[in-house]
């Protein structure tokens, strides 16, 4: 066992190694929770210019943030280059109305390392020596059309002459209540440069809401020491290295009502932005008594060209005479332990570049943990003694989720653009996380199934913008995969986890059946299902009165859900035979859904098109029933996901399941035809459960493996390239609609315009495609071959095809023969500069032809699946 594995073991026994971590968002402004406006326009409710002066209600933000598990005590770093009009306390970005392609962070930062217990963490923030181009970024982006590229921070030229600081932020835990915090600042320019560094401590404001009667305090203990006193957490001593230390400055985490609203400050004479005004403008705004609920140590450093300086801080519950005596040794030890831990994780991966990519992917996932607090009822009705929210809110967003009370550490898609959980994103996060911390992955999946998350009707909350939105039902799949990864790694089957999840997933499955199968014919609706603009129109809303859309993807997701529940029930049946009843139930559910997809049974709906040999959504309007929406998209590939293989030992060990399964197949011979059987010498019988068999599977693969359709050099596109020359057009009720191949950003504001499913490559669905191909490969074996790519004349096994697609996805990040990474396109700075080229950004999605990173630049969440792809490819 490595030391980190021992710490994880200690956590299982109750030692709080995870109590402190990177649990602040990079952006708390502009979340739904902080929006108390009449209009409910969250992005405009608190703009960046207000954030430094506004005390938040539900959470805190900061650069490289570090806090305890409910953000009672918070820490982050602030910087000032002597030229900006404000301190750099939080990241800057554009709102949906300011950017031409939706919300976008306009900063350069990278998550470089983190162990699962956060015993060691490292990130890099790149800060210009010259004035940060705030207004330039806003003005130029507002002038750009949807067809133009976003104007990024690198485009401003602020890094062109290397006039910037590389600020490495590092954290090491000496113990679970003794923390070493360090900033190492490199001057990359050819001139001496001055920078002010402000390690900052503060309390989340729990008192202004009237729900906490006591106000904690931070005060100066001596010139190089602070004392943090909190009535719930206890006392912490903050030790400050004296090299470069000027002074300490104090204020309160309270709103500056004078600046924001033109009324008197009631909570404090020294509001939240007082330290900013003191440092930047030289105003006497901080508390002269050196006490408050927010405090910064002020370091001023002159750094010669090409050199570096450090700021060292220690925060501990222990009183120490020489807090920095073994400071460097502790850091060195934790770094060595992190290296040892990840050596085990890398396994057979030997390529240095791939190990770097994998480790940074894991780091991004660990850094993207966040304390998430949202009590919907309090948000709807307001806090005691405070101004009440608008009455319209009680019938507006999330008003039917008044049971929801979230107060936990959660895995976020990212902590700037998406500083809130998203249900189907989180399911994918848990797969790579399970490789390094299976306990956290399991707890994350169970959290969303708890009664204070899941709706009483069984729906899993989607995300805070609209908890009622419908995400693909992938939670059961994630539960099963995490269970399998953990079982293989430990040799133990965590049946308690599987059982807890299964019982709650039964409620969710019932919700789907009752709410999303309007006609009871096992063909499902579901809305946009996380695929944003993939449809001809917004699939969340009726396009004309009495219209109904029956979805190939929604129905396929439900077939997959049924098979996942079947597999879980069978795994549980091995220990508790009573679950055989549930296994039969989900076996029958799958066959009914599969029968509907294949026009068997009582439905007259046919989602399969015999002319084009592809699955399509079917639109029903009063004037035109059964109208196929002939868009060749991921919607038609999702039937691949519904696959499971039953092996011989299932029949041998579960006789009741075998008997009832055989009886059902005998009584329903048409549905029985959907179950393939195969005898393997020496290994017995296998049964293949899949929507796709024989002819239809072959035709789907022919489209998917065609480079003129779905197959890209970098994975599987979300929309066929066929639509580049043949856009799909239709007219409904006099309104014209079109879907064309868009391999990059969206060219419209459809769904906000900040994501695009009409041609780019997305990791979550690509990962599921690979899993399905592996199962088909396992069933059919090496004798079954397909042409790959289509038109090449070369035949390969399904296993070979799976490995090739996996390699194409990995190649997005890997250096090619010229030393360039496709993810960075034609950016010379990112591709060749030694201080940029080996730092990886894990984007939301990728250009369908070039592999260029697009969308949110730090959505390591599900793009972090690349860490799992590297693991499986090489191990």
PDB file of N, CA, C and O in Angstrom, residues 362-398:
ATOM      1  N   UNK A 362      -6.946  13.328 -13.913  1.00  0.00           N
ATOM      2  CA  UNK A 362      -7.347  13.001 -12.538  1.00  0.00           C
ATOM      3  C   UNK A 362      -7.293  14.243 -11.657  1.00  0.00           C
ATOM      4  O   UNK A 362      -8.172  14.464 -10.810  1.00  0.00           O
ATOM      5  N   UNK A 363      -6.263  15.078 -11.845  1.00  0.00           N
ATOM      6  CA  UNK A 363      -6.137  16.301 -11.041  1.00  0.00           C
ATOM      7  C   UNK A 363      -7.342  17.204 -11.245  1.00  0.00           C
ATOM      8  O   UNK A 363      -7.911  17.740 -10.284  1.00  0.00           O
ATOM      9  N   UNK A 364      -7.745  17.377 -12.507  1.00  0.00           N
ATOM     10  CA  UNK A 364      -8.909  18.219 -12.785  1.00  0.00           C
ATOM     11  C   UNK A 364     -10.158  17.705 -12.113  1.00  0.00           C
ATOM     12  O   UNK A 364     -10.993  18.489 -11.624  1.00  0.00           O
ATOM     13  N   UNK A 365     -10.313  16.389 -12.060  1.00  0.00           N
ATOM     14  CA  UNK A 365     -11.501  15.822 -11.425  1.00  0.00           C
ATOM     15  C   UNK A 365     -11.472  16.027  -9.914  1.00  0.00           C
ATOM     16  O   UNK A 365     -12.507  16.276  -9.285  1.00  0.00           O
ATOM     17  N   UNK A 366     -10.294  15.931  -9.331  1.00  0.00           N
ATOM     18  CA  UNK A 366     -10.179  16.151  -7.887  1.00  0.00           C
ATOM     19  C   UNK A 366     -10.378  17.632  -7.531  1.00  0.00           C
ATOM     20  O   UNK A 366     -11.035  17.969  -6.551  1.00  0.00           O
ATOM     21  N   UNK A 367      -9.815  18.526  -8.355  1.00  0.00           N
ATOM     22  CA  UNK A 367      -9.968  19.962  -8.097  1.00  0.00           C
ATOM     23  C   UNK A 367     -11.410  20.428  -8.331  1.00  0.00           C
ATOM     24  O   UNK A 367     -11.804  21.491  -7.826  1.00  0.00           O
ATOM     25  N   UNK A 368     -12.176  19.681  -9.098  1.00  0.00           N
ATOM     26  CA  UNK A 368     -13.541  20.113  -9.428  1.00  0.00           C
ATOM     27  C   UNK A 368     -14.568  19.674  -8.401  1.00  0.00           C
ATOM     28  O   UNK A 368     -15.769  19.787  -8.628  1.00  0.00           O
ATOM     29  N   UNK A 369     -14.107  19.180  -7.275  1.00  0.00           N
ATOM     30  CA  UNK A 369     -15.030  18.965  -6.163  1.00  0.00           C
ATOM     31  C   UNK A 369     -15.449  20.332  -5.603  1.00  0.00           C
ATOM     32  O   UNK A 369     -14.652  21.268  -5.565  1.00  0.00           O
ATOM     33  N   UNK A 370     -16.686  20.416  -5.142  1.00  0.00           N
ATOM     34  CA  UNK A 370     -17.153  21.696  -4.598  1.00  0.00           C
ATOM     35  C   UNK A 370     -18.209  21.460  -3.537  1.00  0.00           C
ATOM     36  O   UNK A 370     -19.049  20.557  -3.671  1.00  0.00           O
ATOM     37  N   UNK A 371     -18.155  22.259  -2.492  1.00  0.00           N
ATOM     38  CA  UNK A 371     -19.269  22.276  -1.538  1.00  0.00           C
ATOM     39  C   UNK A 371     -20.468  22.910  -2.222  1.00  0.00           C
ATOM     40  O   UNK A 371     -20.377  24.009  -2.771  1.00  0.00           O
ATOM     41  N   UNK A 372     -21.584  22.196  -2.207  1.00  0.00           N
ATOM     42  CA  UNK A 372     -22.786  22.684  -2.882  1.00  0.00           C
ATOM     43  C   UNK A 372     -23.921  22.771  -1.868  1.00  0.00           C
ATOM     44  O   UNK A 372     -24.315  21.776  -1.256  1.00  0.00           O
ATOM     45  N   UNK A 373     -24.441  23.985  -1.709  1.00  0.00           N
ATOM     46  CA  UNK A 373     -25.474  24.272  -0.726  1.00  0.00           C
ATOM     47  C   UNK A 373     -26.672  24.872  -1.440  1.00  0.00           C
ATOM     48  O   UNK A 373     -26.540  25.896  -2.122  1.00  0.00           O
ATOM     49  N   UNK A 374     -27.818  24.220  -1.313  1.00  0.00           N
ATOM     50  CA  UNK A 374     -29.045  24.756  -1.912  1.00  0.00           C
ATOM     51  C   UNK A 374     -30.236  24.169  -1.172  1.00  0.00           C
ATOM     52  O   UNK A 374     -30.546  22.984  -1.290  1.00  0.00           O
ATOM     53  N   UNK A 375     -30.892  25.011  -0.398  1.00  0.00           N
ATOM     54  CA  UNK A 375     -32.152  24.663   0.260  1.00  0.00           C
ATOM     55  C   UNK A 375     -33.249  25.383  -0.521  1.00  0.00           C
ATOM     56  O   UNK A 375     -33.433  26.595  -0.383  1.00  0.00           O
ATOM     57  N   UNK A 376     -33.948  24.668  -1.375  1.00  0.00           N
ATOM     58  CA  UNK A 376     -34.882  25.304  -2.304  1.00  0.00           C
ATOM     59  C   UNK A 376     -35.973  26.052  -1.555  1.00  0.00           C
ATOM     60  O   UNK A 376     -36.361  27.159  -1.944  1.00  0.00           O
ATOM     61  N   UNK A 377     -36.461  25.486  -0.470  1.00  0.00           N
ATOM     62  CA  UNK A 377     -37.545  26.166   0.262  1.00  0.00           C
ATOM     63  C   UNK A 377     -37.074  27.504   0.826  1.00  0.00           C
ATOM     64  O   UNK A 377     -37.773  28.518   0.705  1.00  0.00           O
ATOM     65  N   UNK A 378     -35.882  27.536   1.413  1.00  0.00           N
ATOM     66  CA  UNK A 378     -35.352  28.812   1.911  1.00  0.00           C
ATOM     67  C   UNK A 378     -35.137  29.793   0.768  1.00  0.00           C
ATOM     68  O   UNK A 378     -35.349  31.001   0.919  1.00  0.00           O
ATOM     69  N   UNK A 379     -34.668  29.286  -0.353  1.00  0.00           N
ATOM     70  CA  UNK A 379     -34.422  30.136  -1.522  1.00  0.00           C
ATOM     71  C   UNK A 379     -35.723  30.719  -2.062  1.00  0.00           C
ATOM     72  O   UNK A 379     -35.780  31.883  -2.475  1.00  0.00           O
ATOM     73  N   UNK A 380     -36.782  29.940  -2.026  1.00  0.00           N
ATOM     74  CA  UNK A 380     -38.070  30.407  -2.547  1.00  0.00           C
ATOM     75  C   UNK A 380     -38.718  31.443  -1.641  1.00  0.00           C
ATOM     76  O   UNK A 380     -39.258  32.447  -2.116  1.00  0.00           O
ATOM     77  N   UNK A 381     -38.652  31.200  -0.327  1.00  0.00           N
ATOM     78  CA  UNK A 381     -39.423  32.025   0.604  1.00  0.00           C
ATOM     79  C   UNK A 381     -38.585  33.043   1.365  1.00  0.00           C
ATOM     80  O   UNK A 381     -39.128  33.926   2.019  1.00  0.00           O
ATOM     81  N   UNK A 382     -37.253  32.934   1.281  1.00  0.00           N
ATOM     82  CA  UNK A 382     -36.405  33.945   1.901  1.00  0.00           C
ATOM     83  C   UNK A 382     -35.982  33.597   3.312  1.00  0.00           C
ATOM     84  O   UNK A 382     -36.487  32.666   3.934  1.00  0.00           O
ATOM     85  N   UNK A 383     -35.046  34.389   3.824  1.00  0.00           N
ATOM     86  CA  UNK A 383     -34.482  34.164   5.149  1.00  0.00           C
ATOM     87  C   UNK A 383     -35.171  35.046   6.182  1.00  0.00           C
ATOM     88  O   UNK A 383     -35.707  36.113   5.862  1.00  0.00           O
ATOM     89  N   UNK A 384     -35.161  34.628   7.457  1.00  0.00           N
ATOM     90  CA  UNK A 384     -35.803  35.425   8.506  1.00  0.00           C
ATOM     91  C   UNK A 384     -35.140  36.784   8.664  1.00  0.00           C
ATOM     92  O   UNK A 384     -33.920  36.905   8.656  1.00  0.00           O
ATOM     93  N   UNK A 385     -35.952  37.802   8.771  1.00  0.00           N
ATOM     94  CA  UNK A 385     -35.436  39.146   8.975  1.00  0.00           C
ATOM     95  C   UNK A 385     -34.836  39.789   7.743  1.00  0.00           C
ATOM     96  O   UNK A 385     -34.265  40.882   7.828  1.00  0.00           O
ATOM     97  N   UNK A 386     -34.955  39.151   6.591  1.00  0.00           N
ATOM     98  CA  UNK A 386     -34.394  39.681   5.349  1.00  0.00           C
ATOM     99  C   UNK A 386     -35.525  39.995   4.379  1.00  0.00           C
ATOM    100  O   UNK A 386     -36.654  39.523   4.511  1.00  0.00           O
ATOM    101  N   UNK A 387     -35.206  40.791   3.363  1.00  0.00           N
ATOM    102  CA  UNK A 387     -36.194  41.115   2.354  1.00  0.00           C
ATOM    103  C   UNK A 387     -36.638  39.847   1.627  1.00  0.00           C
ATOM    104  O   UNK A 387     -35.809  39.042   1.212  1.00  0.00           O
ATOM    105  N   UNK A 388     -37.959  39.676   1.479  1.00  0.00           N
ATOM    106  CA  UNK A 388     -38.492  38.465   0.875  1.00  0.00           C
ATOM    107  C   UNK A 388     -38.311  38.489  -0.641  1.00  0.00           C
ATOM    108  O   UNK A 388     -38.447  39.532  -1.281  1.00  0.00           O
ATOM    109  N   UNK A 389     -38.011  37.331  -1.237  1.00  0.00           N
ATOM    110  CA  UNK A 389     -37.954  37.261  -2.700  1.00  0.00           C
ATOM    111  C   UNK A 389     -39.313  37.533  -3.315  1.00  0.00           C
ATOM    112  O   UNK A 389     -40.356  37.476  -2.644  1.00  0.00           O
ATOM    113  N   UNK A 390     -39.326  37.805  -4.593  1.00  0.00           N
ATOM    114  CA  UNK A 390     -40.568  38.062  -5.309  1.00  0.00           C
ATOM    115  C   UNK A 390     -41.522  36.879  -5.172  1.00  0.00           C
ATOM    116  O   UNK A 390     -41.111  35.713  -5.219  1.00  0.00           O
ATOM    117  N   UNK A 391     -42.791  37.173  -5.024  1.00  0.00           N
ATOM    118  CA  UNK A 391     -43.811  36.124  -4.895  1.00  0.00           C
ATOM    119  C   UNK A 391     -43.892  35.264  -6.153  1.00  0.00           C
ATOM    120  O   UNK A 391     -44.315  34.099  -6.100  1.00  0.00           O
ATOM    121  N   UNK A 392     -43.496  35.837  -7.313  1.00  0.00           N
ATOM    122  CA  UNK A 392     -43.555  35.059  -8.560  1.00  0.00           C
ATOM    123  C   UNK A 392     -42.610  33.861  -8.515  1.00  0.00           C
ATOM    124  O   UNK A 392     -42.822  32.878  -9.233  1.00  0.00           O
ATOM    125  N   UNK A 393     -41.581  33.962  -7.691  1.00  0.00           N
ATOM    126  CA  UNK A 393     -40.611  32.870  -7.583  1.00  0.00           C
ATOM    127  C   UNK A 393     -41.281  31.582  -7.106  1.00  0.00           C
ATOM    128  O   UNK A 393     -40.860  30.485  -7.470  1.00  0.00           O
ATOM    129  N   UNK A 394     -42.354  31.702  -6.322  1.00  0.00           N
ATOM    130  CA  UNK A 394     -42.970  30.518  -5.722  1.00  0.00           C
ATOM    131  C   UNK A 394     -43.660  29.625  -6.743  1.00  0.00           C
ATOM    132  O   UNK A 394     -44.006  28.489  -6.446  1.00  0.00           O
ATOM    133  N   UNK A 395     -43.852  30.155  -7.938  1.00  0.00           N
ATOM    134  CA  UNK A 395     -44.416  29.334  -9.012  1.00  0.00           C
ATOM    135  C   UNK A 395     -43.460  29.219 -10.189  1.00  0.00           C
ATOM    136  O   UNK A 395     -43.843  28.754 -11.252  1.00  0.00           O
ATOM    137  N   UNK A 396     -42.234  29.655  -9.959  1.00  0.00           N
ATOM    138  CA  UNK A 396     -41.265  29.667 -11.046  1.00  0.00           C
ATOM    139  C   UNK A 396     -40.272  28.530 -10.950  1.00  0.00           C
ATOM    140  O   UNK A 396     -40.609  27.415 -10.544  1.00  0.00           O
ATOM    141  N   UNK A 397     -39.019  28.831 -11.324  1.00  0.00           N
ATOM    142  CA  UNK A 397     -37.955  27.832 -11.414  1.00  0.00           C
ATOM    143  C   UNK A 397     -37.806  27.033 -10.115  1.00  0.00           C
ATOM    144  O   UNK A 397     -37.676  27.593  -9.033  1.00  0.00           O
ATOM    145  N   UNK A 398     -37.834  25.715 -10.247  1.00  0.00           N
ATOM    146  CA  UNK A 398     -37.592  24.761  -9.156  1.00  0.00           C
ATOM    147  C   UNK A 398     -38.602  24.836  -8.020  1.00  0.00           C
ATOM    148  O   UNK A 398     -38.377  24.265  -6.945  1.00  0.00           O
TER     149      UNK A 398
END
